[in-house]
Short mmCIF file of C-alpha atoms in Angstrom, two decimals:
data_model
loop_
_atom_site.label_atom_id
_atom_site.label_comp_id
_atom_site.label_asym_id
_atom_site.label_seq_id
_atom_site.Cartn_x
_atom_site.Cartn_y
_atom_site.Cartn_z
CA UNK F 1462 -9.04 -8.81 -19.56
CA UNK F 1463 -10.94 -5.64 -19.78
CA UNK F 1464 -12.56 -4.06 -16.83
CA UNK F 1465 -16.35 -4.24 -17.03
CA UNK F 1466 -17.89 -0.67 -16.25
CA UNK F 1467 -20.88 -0.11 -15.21
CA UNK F 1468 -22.93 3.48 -14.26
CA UNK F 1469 -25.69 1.94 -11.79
CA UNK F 1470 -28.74 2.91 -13.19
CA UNK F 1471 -29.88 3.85 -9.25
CA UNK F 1472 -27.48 6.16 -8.57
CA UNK F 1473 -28.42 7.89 -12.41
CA UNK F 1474 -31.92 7.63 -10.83
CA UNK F 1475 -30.71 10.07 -8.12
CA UNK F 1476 -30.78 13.21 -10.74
CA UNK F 1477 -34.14 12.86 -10.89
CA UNK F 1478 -36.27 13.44 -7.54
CA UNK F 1479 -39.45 12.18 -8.75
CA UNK F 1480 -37.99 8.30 -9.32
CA UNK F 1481 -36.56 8.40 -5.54
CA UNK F 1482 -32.46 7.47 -4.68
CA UNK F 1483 -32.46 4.48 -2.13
CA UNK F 1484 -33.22 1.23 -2.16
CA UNK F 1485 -32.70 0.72 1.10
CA UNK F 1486 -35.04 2.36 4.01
CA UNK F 1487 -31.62 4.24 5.22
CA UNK F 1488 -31.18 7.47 3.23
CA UNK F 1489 -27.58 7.60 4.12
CA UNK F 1490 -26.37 3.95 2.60
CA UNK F 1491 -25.30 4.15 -0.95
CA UNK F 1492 -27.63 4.11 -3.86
CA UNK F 1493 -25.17 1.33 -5.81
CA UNK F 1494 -25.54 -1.49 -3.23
CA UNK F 1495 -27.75 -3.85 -4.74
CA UNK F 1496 -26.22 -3.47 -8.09
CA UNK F 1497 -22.98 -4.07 -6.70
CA UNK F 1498 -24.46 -6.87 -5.12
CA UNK F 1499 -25.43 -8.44 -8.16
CA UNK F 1500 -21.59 -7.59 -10.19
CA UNK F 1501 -19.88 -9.35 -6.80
CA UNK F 1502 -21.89 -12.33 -7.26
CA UNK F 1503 -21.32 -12.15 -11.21
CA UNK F 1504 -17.50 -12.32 -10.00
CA UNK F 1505 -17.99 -14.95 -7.86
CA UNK F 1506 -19.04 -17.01 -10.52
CA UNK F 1507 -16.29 -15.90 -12.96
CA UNK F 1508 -13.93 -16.93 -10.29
CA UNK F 1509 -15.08 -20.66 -10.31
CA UNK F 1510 -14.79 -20.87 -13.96
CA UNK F 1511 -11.53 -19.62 -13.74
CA UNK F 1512 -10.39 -22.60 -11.86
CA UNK F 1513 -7.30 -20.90 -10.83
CA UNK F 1514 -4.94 -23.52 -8.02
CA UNK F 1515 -1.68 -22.06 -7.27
CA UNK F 1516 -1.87 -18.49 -7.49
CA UNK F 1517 -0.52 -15.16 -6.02
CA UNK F 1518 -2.01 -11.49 -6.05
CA UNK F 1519 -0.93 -8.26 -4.11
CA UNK F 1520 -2.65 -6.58 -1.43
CA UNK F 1521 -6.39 -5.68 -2.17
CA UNK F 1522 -7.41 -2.94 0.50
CA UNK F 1523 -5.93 0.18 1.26
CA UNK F 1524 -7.69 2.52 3.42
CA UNK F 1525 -7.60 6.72 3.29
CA UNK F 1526 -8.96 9.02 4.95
CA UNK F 1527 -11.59 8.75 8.50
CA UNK F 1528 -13.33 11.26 9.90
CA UNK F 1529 -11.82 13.37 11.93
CA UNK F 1530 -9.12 14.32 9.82
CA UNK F 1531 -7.18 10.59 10.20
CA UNK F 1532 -5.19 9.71 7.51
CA UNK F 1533 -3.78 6.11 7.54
CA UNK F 1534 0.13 5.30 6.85
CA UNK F 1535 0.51 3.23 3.84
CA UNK F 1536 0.90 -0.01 4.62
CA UNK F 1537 3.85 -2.14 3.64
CA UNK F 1538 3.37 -3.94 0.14
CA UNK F 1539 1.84 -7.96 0.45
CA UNK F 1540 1.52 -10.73 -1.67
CA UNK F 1541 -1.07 -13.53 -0.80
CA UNK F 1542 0.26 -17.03 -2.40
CA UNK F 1543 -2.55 -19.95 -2.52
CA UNK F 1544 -1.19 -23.61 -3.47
CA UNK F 1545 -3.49 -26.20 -4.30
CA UNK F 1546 -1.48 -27.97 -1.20
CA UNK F 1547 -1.22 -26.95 1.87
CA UNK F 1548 -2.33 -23.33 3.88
CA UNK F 1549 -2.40 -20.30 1.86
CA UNK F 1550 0.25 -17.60 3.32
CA UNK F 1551 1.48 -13.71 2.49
CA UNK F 1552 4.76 -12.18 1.90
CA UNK F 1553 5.10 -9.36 3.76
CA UNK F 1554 7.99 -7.59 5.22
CA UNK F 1555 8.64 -6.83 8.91
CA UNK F 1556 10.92 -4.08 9.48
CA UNK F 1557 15.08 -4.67 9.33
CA UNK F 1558 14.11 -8.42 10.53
CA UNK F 1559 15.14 -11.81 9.44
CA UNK F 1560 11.40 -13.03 10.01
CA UNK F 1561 10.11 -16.04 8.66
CA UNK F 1562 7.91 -15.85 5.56
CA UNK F 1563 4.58 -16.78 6.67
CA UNK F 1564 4.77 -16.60 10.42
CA UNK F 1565 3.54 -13.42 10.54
CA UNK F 1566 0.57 -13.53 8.27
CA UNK F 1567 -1.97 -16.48 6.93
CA UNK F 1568 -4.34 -15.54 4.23
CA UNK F 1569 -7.39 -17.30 2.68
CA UNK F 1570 -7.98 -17.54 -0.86
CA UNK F 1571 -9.32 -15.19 -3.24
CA UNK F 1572 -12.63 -16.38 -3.23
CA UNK F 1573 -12.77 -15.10 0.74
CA UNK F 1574 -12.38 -11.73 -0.63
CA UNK F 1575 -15.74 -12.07 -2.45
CA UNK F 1576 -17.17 -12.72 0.55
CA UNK F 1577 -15.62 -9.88 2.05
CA UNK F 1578 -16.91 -7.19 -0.25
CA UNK F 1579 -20.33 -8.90 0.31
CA UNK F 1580 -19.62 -8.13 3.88
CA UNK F 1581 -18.95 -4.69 3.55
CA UNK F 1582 -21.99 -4.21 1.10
CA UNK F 1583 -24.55 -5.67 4.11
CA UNK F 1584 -23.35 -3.52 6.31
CA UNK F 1585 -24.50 -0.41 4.13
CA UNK F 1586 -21.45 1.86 2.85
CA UNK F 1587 -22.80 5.48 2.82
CA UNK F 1588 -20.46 5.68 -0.56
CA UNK F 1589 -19.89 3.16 -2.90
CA UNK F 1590 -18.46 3.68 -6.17
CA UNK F 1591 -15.47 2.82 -8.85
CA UNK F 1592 -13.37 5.34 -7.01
CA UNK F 1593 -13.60 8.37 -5.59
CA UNK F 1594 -13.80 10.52 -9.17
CA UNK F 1595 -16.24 8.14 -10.29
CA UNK F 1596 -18.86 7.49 -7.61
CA UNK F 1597 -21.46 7.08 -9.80
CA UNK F 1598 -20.06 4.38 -11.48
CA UNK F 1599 -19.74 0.55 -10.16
CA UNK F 1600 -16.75 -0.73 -9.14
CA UNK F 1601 -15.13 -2.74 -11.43
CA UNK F 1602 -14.29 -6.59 -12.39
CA UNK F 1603 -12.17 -8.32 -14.47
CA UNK F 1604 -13.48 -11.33 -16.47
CA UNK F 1605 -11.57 -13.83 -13.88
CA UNK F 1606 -13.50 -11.78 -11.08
CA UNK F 1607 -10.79 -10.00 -10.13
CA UNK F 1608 -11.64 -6.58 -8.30
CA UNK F 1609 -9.84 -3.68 -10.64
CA UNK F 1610 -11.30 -0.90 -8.98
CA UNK F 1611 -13.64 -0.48 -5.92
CA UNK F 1612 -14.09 2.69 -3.50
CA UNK F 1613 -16.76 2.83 -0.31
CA UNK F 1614 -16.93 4.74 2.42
CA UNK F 1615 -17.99 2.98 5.93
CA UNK F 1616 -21.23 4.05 7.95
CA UNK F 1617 -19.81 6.64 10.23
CA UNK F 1618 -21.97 6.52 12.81
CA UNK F 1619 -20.91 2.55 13.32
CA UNK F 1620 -17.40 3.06 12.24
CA UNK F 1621 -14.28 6.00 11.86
CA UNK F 1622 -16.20 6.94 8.41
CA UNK F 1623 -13.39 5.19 6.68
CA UNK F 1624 -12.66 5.54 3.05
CA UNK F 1625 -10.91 2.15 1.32
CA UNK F 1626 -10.04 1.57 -2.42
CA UNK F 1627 -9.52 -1.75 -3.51
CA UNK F 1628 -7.11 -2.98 -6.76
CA UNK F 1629 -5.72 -6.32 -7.14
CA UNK F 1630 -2.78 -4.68 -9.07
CA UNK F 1631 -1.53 -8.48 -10.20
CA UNK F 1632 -2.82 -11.91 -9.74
CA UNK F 1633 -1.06 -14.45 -11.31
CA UNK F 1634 -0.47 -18.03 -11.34
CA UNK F 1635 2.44 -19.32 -10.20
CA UNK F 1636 3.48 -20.94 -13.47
CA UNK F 1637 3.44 -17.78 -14.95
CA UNK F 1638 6.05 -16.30 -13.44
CA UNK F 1639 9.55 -16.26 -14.26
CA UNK F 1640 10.76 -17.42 -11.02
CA UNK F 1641 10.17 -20.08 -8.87
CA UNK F 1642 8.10 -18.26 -6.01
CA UNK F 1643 7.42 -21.06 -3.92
CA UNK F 1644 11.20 -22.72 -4.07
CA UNK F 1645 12.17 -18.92 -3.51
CA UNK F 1646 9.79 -18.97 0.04
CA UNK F 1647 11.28 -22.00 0.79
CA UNK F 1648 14.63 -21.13 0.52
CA UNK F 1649 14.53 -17.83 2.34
CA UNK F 1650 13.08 -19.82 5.24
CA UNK F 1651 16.02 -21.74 5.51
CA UNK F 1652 18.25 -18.60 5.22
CA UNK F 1653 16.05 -17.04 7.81
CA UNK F 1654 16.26 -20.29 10.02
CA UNK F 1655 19.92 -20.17 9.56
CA UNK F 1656 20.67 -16.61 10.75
CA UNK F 1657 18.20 -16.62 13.64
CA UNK F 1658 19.47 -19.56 15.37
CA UNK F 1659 23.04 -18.08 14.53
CA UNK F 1660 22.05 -15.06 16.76
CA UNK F 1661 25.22 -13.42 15.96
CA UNK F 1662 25.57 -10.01 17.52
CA UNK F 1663 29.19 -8.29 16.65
CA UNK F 1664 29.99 -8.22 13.21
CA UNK F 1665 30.92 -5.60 10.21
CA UNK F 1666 28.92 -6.27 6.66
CA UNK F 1667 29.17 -3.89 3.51
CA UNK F 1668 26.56 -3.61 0.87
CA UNK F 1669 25.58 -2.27 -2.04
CA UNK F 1670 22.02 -0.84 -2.85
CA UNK F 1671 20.91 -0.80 -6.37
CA UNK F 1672 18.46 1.29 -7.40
CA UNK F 1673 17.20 3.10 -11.49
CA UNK F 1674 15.42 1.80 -14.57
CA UNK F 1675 15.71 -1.47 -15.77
CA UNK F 1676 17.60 -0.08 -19.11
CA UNK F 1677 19.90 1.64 -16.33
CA UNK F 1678 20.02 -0.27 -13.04
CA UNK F 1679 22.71 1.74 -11.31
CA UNK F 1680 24.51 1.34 -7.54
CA UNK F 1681 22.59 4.46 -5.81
CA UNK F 1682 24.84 3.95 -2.49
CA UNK F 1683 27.12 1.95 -0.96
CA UNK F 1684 27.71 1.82 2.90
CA UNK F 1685 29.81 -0.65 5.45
CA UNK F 1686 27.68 -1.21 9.03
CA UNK F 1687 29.32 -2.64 12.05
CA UNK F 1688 27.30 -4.39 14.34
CA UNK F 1689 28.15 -4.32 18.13
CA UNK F 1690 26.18 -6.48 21.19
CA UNK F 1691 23.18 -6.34 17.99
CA UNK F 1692 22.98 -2.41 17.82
CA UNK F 1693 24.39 -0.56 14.97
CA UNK F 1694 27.37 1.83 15.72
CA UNK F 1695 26.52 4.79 14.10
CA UNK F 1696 30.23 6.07 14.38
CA UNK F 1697 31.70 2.95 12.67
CA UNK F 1698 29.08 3.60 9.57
CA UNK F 1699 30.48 4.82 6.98
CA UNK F 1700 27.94 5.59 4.03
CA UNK F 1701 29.00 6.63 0.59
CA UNK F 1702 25.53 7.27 -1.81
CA UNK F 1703 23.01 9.95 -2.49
CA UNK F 1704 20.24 8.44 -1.13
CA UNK F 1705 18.50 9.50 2.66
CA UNK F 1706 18.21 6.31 4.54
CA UNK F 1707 17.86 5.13 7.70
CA UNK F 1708 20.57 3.14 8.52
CA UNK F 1709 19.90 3.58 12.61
CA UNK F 1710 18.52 -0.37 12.87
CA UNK F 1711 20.13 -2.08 10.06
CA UNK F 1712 21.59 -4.81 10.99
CA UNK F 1713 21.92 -7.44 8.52
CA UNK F 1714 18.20 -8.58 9.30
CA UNK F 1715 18.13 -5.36 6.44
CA UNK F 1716 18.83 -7.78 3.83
CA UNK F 1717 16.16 -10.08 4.56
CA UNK F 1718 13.56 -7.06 4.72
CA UNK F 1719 14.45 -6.11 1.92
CA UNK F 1720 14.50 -9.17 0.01
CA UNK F 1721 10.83 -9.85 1.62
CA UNK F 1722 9.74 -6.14 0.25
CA UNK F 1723 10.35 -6.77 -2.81
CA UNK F 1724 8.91 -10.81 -3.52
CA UNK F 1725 5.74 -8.83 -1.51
CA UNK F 1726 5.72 -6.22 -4.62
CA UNK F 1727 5.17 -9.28 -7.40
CA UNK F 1728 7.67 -8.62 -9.44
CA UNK F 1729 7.94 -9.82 -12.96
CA UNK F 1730 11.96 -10.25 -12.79
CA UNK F 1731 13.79 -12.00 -9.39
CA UNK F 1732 17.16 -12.76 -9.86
CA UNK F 1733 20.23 -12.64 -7.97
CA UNK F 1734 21.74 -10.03 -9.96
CA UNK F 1735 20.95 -7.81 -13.42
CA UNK F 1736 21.51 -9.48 -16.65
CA UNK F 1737 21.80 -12.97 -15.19
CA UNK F 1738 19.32 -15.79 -15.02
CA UNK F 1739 21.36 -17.34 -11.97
CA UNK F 1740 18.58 -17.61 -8.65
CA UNK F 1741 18.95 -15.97 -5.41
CA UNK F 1742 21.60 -17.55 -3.55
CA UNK F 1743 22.48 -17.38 0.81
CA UNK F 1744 25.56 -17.32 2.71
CA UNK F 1745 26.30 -21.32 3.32
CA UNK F 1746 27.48 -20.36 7.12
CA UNK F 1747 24.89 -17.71 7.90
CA UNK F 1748 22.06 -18.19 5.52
CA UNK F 1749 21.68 -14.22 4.28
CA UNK F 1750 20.94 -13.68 0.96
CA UNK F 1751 24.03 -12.86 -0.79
CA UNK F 1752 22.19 -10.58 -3.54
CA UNK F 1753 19.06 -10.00 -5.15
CA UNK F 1754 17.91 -7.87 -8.41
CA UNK F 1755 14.19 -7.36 -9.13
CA UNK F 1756 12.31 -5.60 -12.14
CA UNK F 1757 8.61 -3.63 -11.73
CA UNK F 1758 6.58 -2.99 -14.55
CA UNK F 1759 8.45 -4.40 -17.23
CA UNK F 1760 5.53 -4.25 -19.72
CA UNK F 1761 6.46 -0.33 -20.45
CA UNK F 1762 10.30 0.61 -20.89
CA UNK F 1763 9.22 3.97 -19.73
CA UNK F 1764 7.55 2.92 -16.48
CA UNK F 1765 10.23 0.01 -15.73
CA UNK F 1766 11.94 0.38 -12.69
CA UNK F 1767 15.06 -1.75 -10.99
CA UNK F 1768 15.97 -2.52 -7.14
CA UNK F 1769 19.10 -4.62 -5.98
CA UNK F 1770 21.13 -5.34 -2.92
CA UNK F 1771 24.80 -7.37 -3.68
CA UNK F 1772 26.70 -8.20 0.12
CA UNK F 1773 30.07 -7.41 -1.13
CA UNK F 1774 31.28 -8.56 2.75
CA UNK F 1775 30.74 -9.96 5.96
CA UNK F 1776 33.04 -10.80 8.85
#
């Protein structure tokens, strides 16, 4: 599934005065519009003949810089999942919280997202490009209709002068994984469901964080947390690892978060532990996920990377 590239033959028009820059009346908009026009509806059409059903793919958007200097955080990682039954919903993590998956977000299919960049191109981007190297080339589409690479900047005098890339790094269908996503939601919800309605608030848990390459997952740190009226005490943590984190709000909602974080990466491996086939498992009182082990990128043993959590105890 190669990306299609594609140097708009307007913007090569723009190195030459005499044949004019704009197709548009506004000399600020971009020069690529109306060929991007014509590659989203292209992908539209791909899309259809894909006939994908049940289906998940990351987040799209990301935005950069605005004028005035802004520079957006990065937002947390997301996974939109569309079944041929029922309302599409994301994955998405909400900080050190046992939050239900889909409560917090709703998503439409991918074929909204066509629509979307047809939005943005109506409303005139003053840059539009494959990215920001590469303005003078399209943005890119795979032959599914996936969007591989897109970059645009908004109007700024309607907007912040926004900049926004957009990669689908994975869409897949659900059968093509090699674990059961949707049993995997369902599941967690219970868990989730479990622990909430618990609402227990004193309590001591230890855990293990695992962290390296998939040839060499390794335990980067290993801390006990005691939980008091639903607070951490910091001076009943004890934390034995190299790595810096936060441990001021971790209660055992943690665990859930960062379960959530990493089904909202797509990963190719979810397991409850390295080496195993065996599937995530929960606490039969409590409902928190006893362990998890995940893979990224396991296509290239160089770029492969490994993340864990085992609950060695709770009381």
């Amino acid at each position: 599934m190669k990306p299609r590239v594609i140097v708009s033959m307007l913007a090569m028009a723009c190195t030459f005065p005499l044949l004019g820059c704009n197709s548009s009346d506004d000399p600020a908009v971009s020069p690529n519009i109306a060929d991007t026009k014509d590659l989203v509806e292209q992908a539209q059409l791909d899309w259809q003949a894909a006939g994908l059903q049940n289906y998940a793919f990351t987040r799209t958007f990301m935005v950069g810089e605005c004028d005035g200097g802004i520079v957006a955080d990065a937002p947390p990682p997301m996974v939109n999942v569309v079944l041929d039954t029922g309302e599409p919903y994301a994955i998405s993590p909400w900080y050190n919280e046992a939050r239900l998956i889909g409560d917090n977000y709703r998503y439409d299919g991918y074929e909204r997202l066509h629509e979307a960049l047809m939005d943005i191109l109506d409303e005139g981007p003053v840059l539009l490009g494959r990215n920001r190297n590469n303005i003078d080339e399209l943005p890119t589409f795979d032959d599914r209709g996936v969007v591989t690479e897109w970059f645009h900047k908004e109007n700024s005098r309607e907007n912040n002068g926004c900049t926004y890339t957009a990669s689908t790094r994975r869409l897949v269908g659900l059968d093509e994984l090699s674990y059961p996503l949707t049993n995997y939601v369902h599941e967690f919800n219970q868990g989730a469901q479990t622990w909430i309605e618990a609402d227990l608030q004193d309590y001591t848990y230890r855990v293990r964080f695992i962290r390296g390459s998939c040839a060499e997952p390794q335990t980067s740190s290993l801390t006990t947390i005691r939980v008091v009226d639903g607070r951490v005490d910091e001076s009943a943590t004890e934390w034995d690892g190299d790595e810096d984190r936060d441990l001021f709000e971790a209660t055992l909602g943690m665990v859930f978060y960062e379960l959530t974080y990493a089904m909202a990466q797509l990963p190719d491996t979810l397991v409850a532990a390295a080496e195993s086939d065996t599937p995530i498992a929960y606490d039969p009182n409590f409902g928190f996920p006893l362990s998890f082990y995940a893979e990224y990128g396991s296509e290239s043993t160089e770029s492969c990377g490994a993340t864990g959590i085992i609950v060695e105890s709770f009381e």
